[in-house]
């Protein structure tokens, strides 16, 4: 290629300038002539039925929307379609939307009241005692009974994780604008424009072309803007259609925390057979995820959770059972990691307990059992050369001088712990085949324009995709533009989730760019345009040949490829306050190859910090089904002073089928911090098996 | 109210109790100042008043009377701005205007410790802060910056 | 969220005298200092006040000076000003320590000590400091000036001895004899509300106060007496439990607060009690 390519270098991010000079427009920065503001009226009870709704507003001034205003089906269309957009009678959780009010003056809107009477029923908050199971999954490999028969020792354990709020700093918001032909244009802070597009078509009973969804600059998502924007967009769209005017619906922080999705709480039980010298002979796992009041994405969160539940370890006999059940709390949903952080937390804390039970070093235990290329996973997938579990483990141990440190710290009130983990790139199982994503490349005077439904939410989508296209097409990075994620223009590239954008959409664009390059021949873009006219190339997902999956038996290649990581955390336990202070954190990641090392590092640092928050600080306090700490004052995320220095090492192992060797990176960083920290706390002398490891819990554990 | 906004004398007719944040965003259409919480916790609304970082969501218009207010729009090619792009200090960007203004108030070449203390009132959920420190450490005056 | 302000009014006095007159005429108008508590309440929609009285422009409420070992701190003094004041650093290092741990820089630039006192939250971080320093609150009204000992200032949960027409104008803080001690245990390392906070003055006649363990900040006179009379730390810790009454809330638990209060007492006494250095060396 001659000149230095964009891939592998830290080019300036496409959206950087607007973000540092204040000109980038986020949803709340937009305004339309004649725009109304909307507000959602929500249930105040966790379970029961609505008996009467009385808006205390001047009806001529206000737009009041309820379920009777829904022209299509009253559902937030996703997987099971069990969640109403506006409750009719049944209430299943606190903060369930019942009415939408709109008015042009925000103060008047805020002053409006609605009386709602209910008949209450008994709520259930215990996922283990639920009557409703949204999804059950069984994964079997070999026969655990045989495995246990071969074991010298059996170790049991139960591990719990709780809700976590995504806490993007920009709260959710949308603006719906009537298109003048009975349809709507929706602007929003969101991750998946085509999810919203589909949900609105179902809700409003409209054809494809009457719904247009445009992503605005999005101030963080982390999964929290994956499915929930479909709900908000529905509310704003209904009000826009009823009023014939643009309607803005922006949540304040309290509402955003009270009503929107969180990470699924989990209860995971392990029973593991192991030989004296530390080989795993049988793994039996039972996991329950608290789905909250509606199914939303629980089925797929559970699926990813269970596939990662036995950790990156070889074992001939594995039995995994899991379910997501209903409770009367707001629905839980997508959050970076999508079930895998919960189950790998359990797996990795359990590994350290096995090591303790055997009296062997936790590194040795993992070295013995870590997946190698050629090993077979719980679902029967044979791992290829892209398996780097041992590499990352050894690198992390070496960089932190783990064994020596562990000895040195014994009995000092400090502890050091590690966690080994993996994360599948892309949708689970046959998900990518069903999605059949598309990506489009359009030739421009200077280069090309990318048209994809994938969204930039801070992770660097625009930049990374442009790098792939630039180098494949043989033009400079600056000559590649990225279109807004606007369903009126871009094809459906699938949702921006599941660490899939680089691997799946990046590869689609790489193919499109390669084809475009061939068509160009010796011509420059502008020469080509002059001579032949416009050139547009669209590619669609093609399943790599070797990948196969059976949804009914849950066997096969769960993911095309996995990333690998190992975290080492050091904590200091304050004897006076029982606070566990993270003092050092090292993480080693193998993600194939980093298209943009700076962005990849940013993902790893940010994900690690979020994981550290989950491990130590972040707790959703729920009383009577209601989050009682729904403010930034009381839901505690790490500040600068709570975040340790994070050492990042990225190990290269280019994945031949990935674009320029890349796999996914977005989610994996949050899998490791919690178990690494809990293992460090264990090493410092406190056997805690639940997060967050708040000082209150540590103290209670220590005094037991 | 009358005040100096980004170096320009400004007069705007607002309720004296209006939040400075709303005055800037809604009356003066300077939307670079963001709202992440409205409760003084996140720092996304940070502006400088007489050179000091404050949360615009907690300042009534009456308290900015006669003051010198600097918002992100008032920085013109400040070395920190380019550094935040180059070194990963901005990801989703919603915390960035407030973060940059809080960093401006730290003065040149702050130590790690000074950065941690000085930015403790600015929450960032994307970066884990490391890249923000790197951006500040590497910010150089525009003249000396090498072109890439 | 856009806060509702249209039906609220702001009174803007030009002088302290003017302010006292307005306070007298409209006692329901809420004094407005740095607004770091008031605007949070406004944001959450939990503030009923319709009128406000702007103190921010009253320079008579600013300034720090010292006379005969008593530091006089104007009510509008911000945390930043406290941190930067050489007088406070010399006489009241525990107040500097407390101020450094309030919120973050943005809050420190606006929040005032008068607001902290008037707000009367049991978690206010300067309150234990003022309690152990035996501060006096200087209150003004059209009726004149009144000096109220800080330890008599609070009458219950978020209620105080200040009359509806009074303003806090200053705090008089005598320099304590003995080593000053402050420690905050917050929900996180910055931008944190105290789960428990202690200030103490060491020596033979120790003084100890806790925040966030009772409806108001509390001095521990009986515990102090146990220590002063040569009791063991264990005895003092036991005594202390009867002088505090922590609760479970969204931030912590009563059990945790009791245990940590005992630990903090121990830590305080090891560091500042008579023979503390020897005790520390012996361990
Ligand atoms: C993000 C954040 C973090 C915080 N962190 C802390 C912390 O760590 N520790 C802590 O203690 N506090 C903290 N606070 C609370 C607050 O900052 C302090 O209580 C501050 O001292 C209040 O002062 P102010 O001047 O802002 O008071 P304002 O909000 O202006 O007023 C508070 C109350 O005091 C009254 N008042 C004020 N001045 C007078 C006066 N002179 N005479 C009579 N009444 C008066 C007002 O009428 C009002 O009732 C935090 C607040 C926020 C938003
Ligand atoms: S919006 Fe002002 S601090 Fe969050
Ligand atoms: S860059 Fe997203 S919150 Fe800081």
Short mmCIF file of N, CA, C and O and ligand atoms in Angstrom, two decimals, chain A residues 167-170 218-220 222 457-458, chain B residues 88-96 99 123-127 132, ligand 3:
data_model
loop_
_atom_site.label_atom_id
_atom_site.label_comp_id
_atom_site.label_asym_id
_atom_site.label_seq_id
_atom_site.Cartn_x
_atom_site.Cartn_y
_atom_site.Cartn_z
N UNK A 167 -26.06 4.12 33.94
CA UNK A 167 -25.63 5.46 34.25
C UNK A 167 -24.77 6.18 33.21
O UNK A 167 -23.73 6.76 33.51
N UNK A 168 -25.24 6.08 31.96
CA UNK A 168 -24.78 7.01 30.94
C UNK A 168 -25.04 8.41 31.51
O UNK A 168 -26.03 8.63 32.22
N UNK A 169 -24.15 9.36 31.21
CA UNK A 169 -24.32 10.69 31.81
C UNK A 169 -25.43 11.49 31.10
O UNK A 169 -26.03 12.37 31.68
N UNK A 170 -25.72 11.15 29.86
CA UNK A 170 -26.87 11.79 29.19
C UNK A 170 -28.10 10.93 29.40
O UNK A 170 -28.17 9.80 28.92
N UNK A 218 -25.00 10.65 21.03
CA UNK A 218 -25.51 9.91 22.19
C UNK A 218 -24.49 9.87 23.32
O UNK A 218 -23.37 9.43 23.13
N UNK A 219 -24.94 10.37 24.46
CA UNK A 219 -24.03 10.52 25.60
C UNK A 219 -23.93 9.28 26.45
O UNK A 219 -24.22 9.30 27.64
N UNK A 220 -23.50 8.20 25.83
CA UNK A 220 -23.32 6.94 26.54
C UNK A 220 -24.56 6.07 26.46
O UNK A 220 -25.69 6.56 26.30
N UNK A 222 -24.17 1.89 27.01
CA UNK A 222 -23.77 0.72 27.82
C UNK A 222 -24.87 -0.34 27.86
O UNK A 222 -24.95 -1.12 28.80
N UNK A 457 -21.72 5.65 20.11
CA UNK A 457 -22.20 6.05 21.43
C UNK A 457 -21.02 6.37 22.33
O UNK A 457 -21.12 6.32 23.55
N UNK A 458 -19.91 6.68 21.70
CA UNK A 458 -18.72 7.03 22.46
C UNK A 458 -17.60 6.04 22.25
O UNK A 458 -16.42 6.35 22.44
N UNK B 88 -7.95 10.52 23.65
CA UNK B 88 -9.05 9.69 24.14
C UNK B 88 -9.79 10.25 25.35
O UNK B 88 -10.55 9.52 25.99
N UNK B 89 -9.59 11.52 25.66
CA UNK B 89 -10.28 12.10 26.81
C UNK B 89 -11.78 12.24 26.62
O UNK B 89 -12.53 12.33 27.58
N UNK B 90 -12.20 12.26 25.35
CA UNK B 90 -13.63 12.34 25.06
C UNK B 90 -14.07 11.06 24.38
O UNK B 90 -13.54 10.69 23.34
N UNK B 91 -15.02 10.36 24.99
CA UNK B 91 -15.63 9.22 24.30
C UNK B 91 -17.04 9.62 23.86
O UNK B 91 -17.21 10.14 22.77
N UNK B 92 -18.02 9.43 24.71
CA UNK B 92 -19.37 9.83 24.29
C UNK B 92 -19.48 11.35 24.26
O UNK B 92 -20.33 11.90 23.60
N UNK B 93 -18.62 12.01 25.03
CA UNK B 93 -18.53 13.46 24.93
C UNK B 93 -19.48 14.26 25.81
O UNK B 93 -19.39 15.48 25.85
N UNK B 94 -20.36 13.60 26.52
CA UNK B 94 -21.36 14.36 27.26
C UNK B 94 -20.75 15.01 28.50
O UNK B 94 -21.16 16.09 28.93
N UNK B 95 -19.73 14.39 29.06
CA UNK B 95 -19.06 14.98 30.22
C UNK B 95 -17.98 15.96 29.80
O UNK B 95 -17.41 16.66 30.62
N UNK B 96 -17.65 15.95 28.50
CA UNK B 96 -16.42 16.59 28.05
C UNK B 96 -16.38 18.11 28.24
O UNK B 96 -15.37 18.62 28.75
N UNK B 99 -15.79 18.71 31.81
CA UNK B 99 -14.49 18.17 32.21
C UNK B 99 -13.37 19.10 31.75
O UNK B 99 -12.43 19.38 32.49
N UNK B 123 -18.15 13.57 36.85
CA UNK B 123 -18.28 12.13 36.63
C UNK B 123 -18.14 11.83 35.14
O UNK B 123 -18.72 12.52 34.31
N UNK B 124 -17.36 10.80 34.86
CA UNK B 124 -17.30 10.28 33.50
C UNK B 124 -17.56 8.80 33.59
O UNK B 124 -16.94 8.10 34.37
N UNK B 125 -18.49 8.31 32.80
CA UNK B 125 -18.84 6.90 32.86
C UNK B 125 -18.14 6.13 31.75
O UNK B 125 -18.18 4.91 31.72
N UNK B 126 -17.53 6.82 30.80
CA UNK B 126 -16.97 6.12 29.64
C UNK B 126 -15.49 5.78 29.79
O UNK B 126 -15.06 4.73 29.36
N UNK B 127 -14.71 6.70 30.33
CA UNK B 127 -13.26 6.57 30.18
C UNK B 127 -12.55 5.90 31.34
O UNK B 127 -11.41 5.47 31.20
N UNK B 132 -8.42 10.79 30.36
CA UNK B 132 -8.58 12.22 30.64
C UNK B 132 -7.28 12.76 31.24
O UNK B 132 -6.79 13.82 30.84
S1 LIG D 3 -16.95 10.55 27.77
FE1 LIG D 3 -18.91 9.71 28.17
S2 LIG D 3 -19.26 10.32 30.19
FE2 LIG D 3 -17.26 10.99 29.87
#
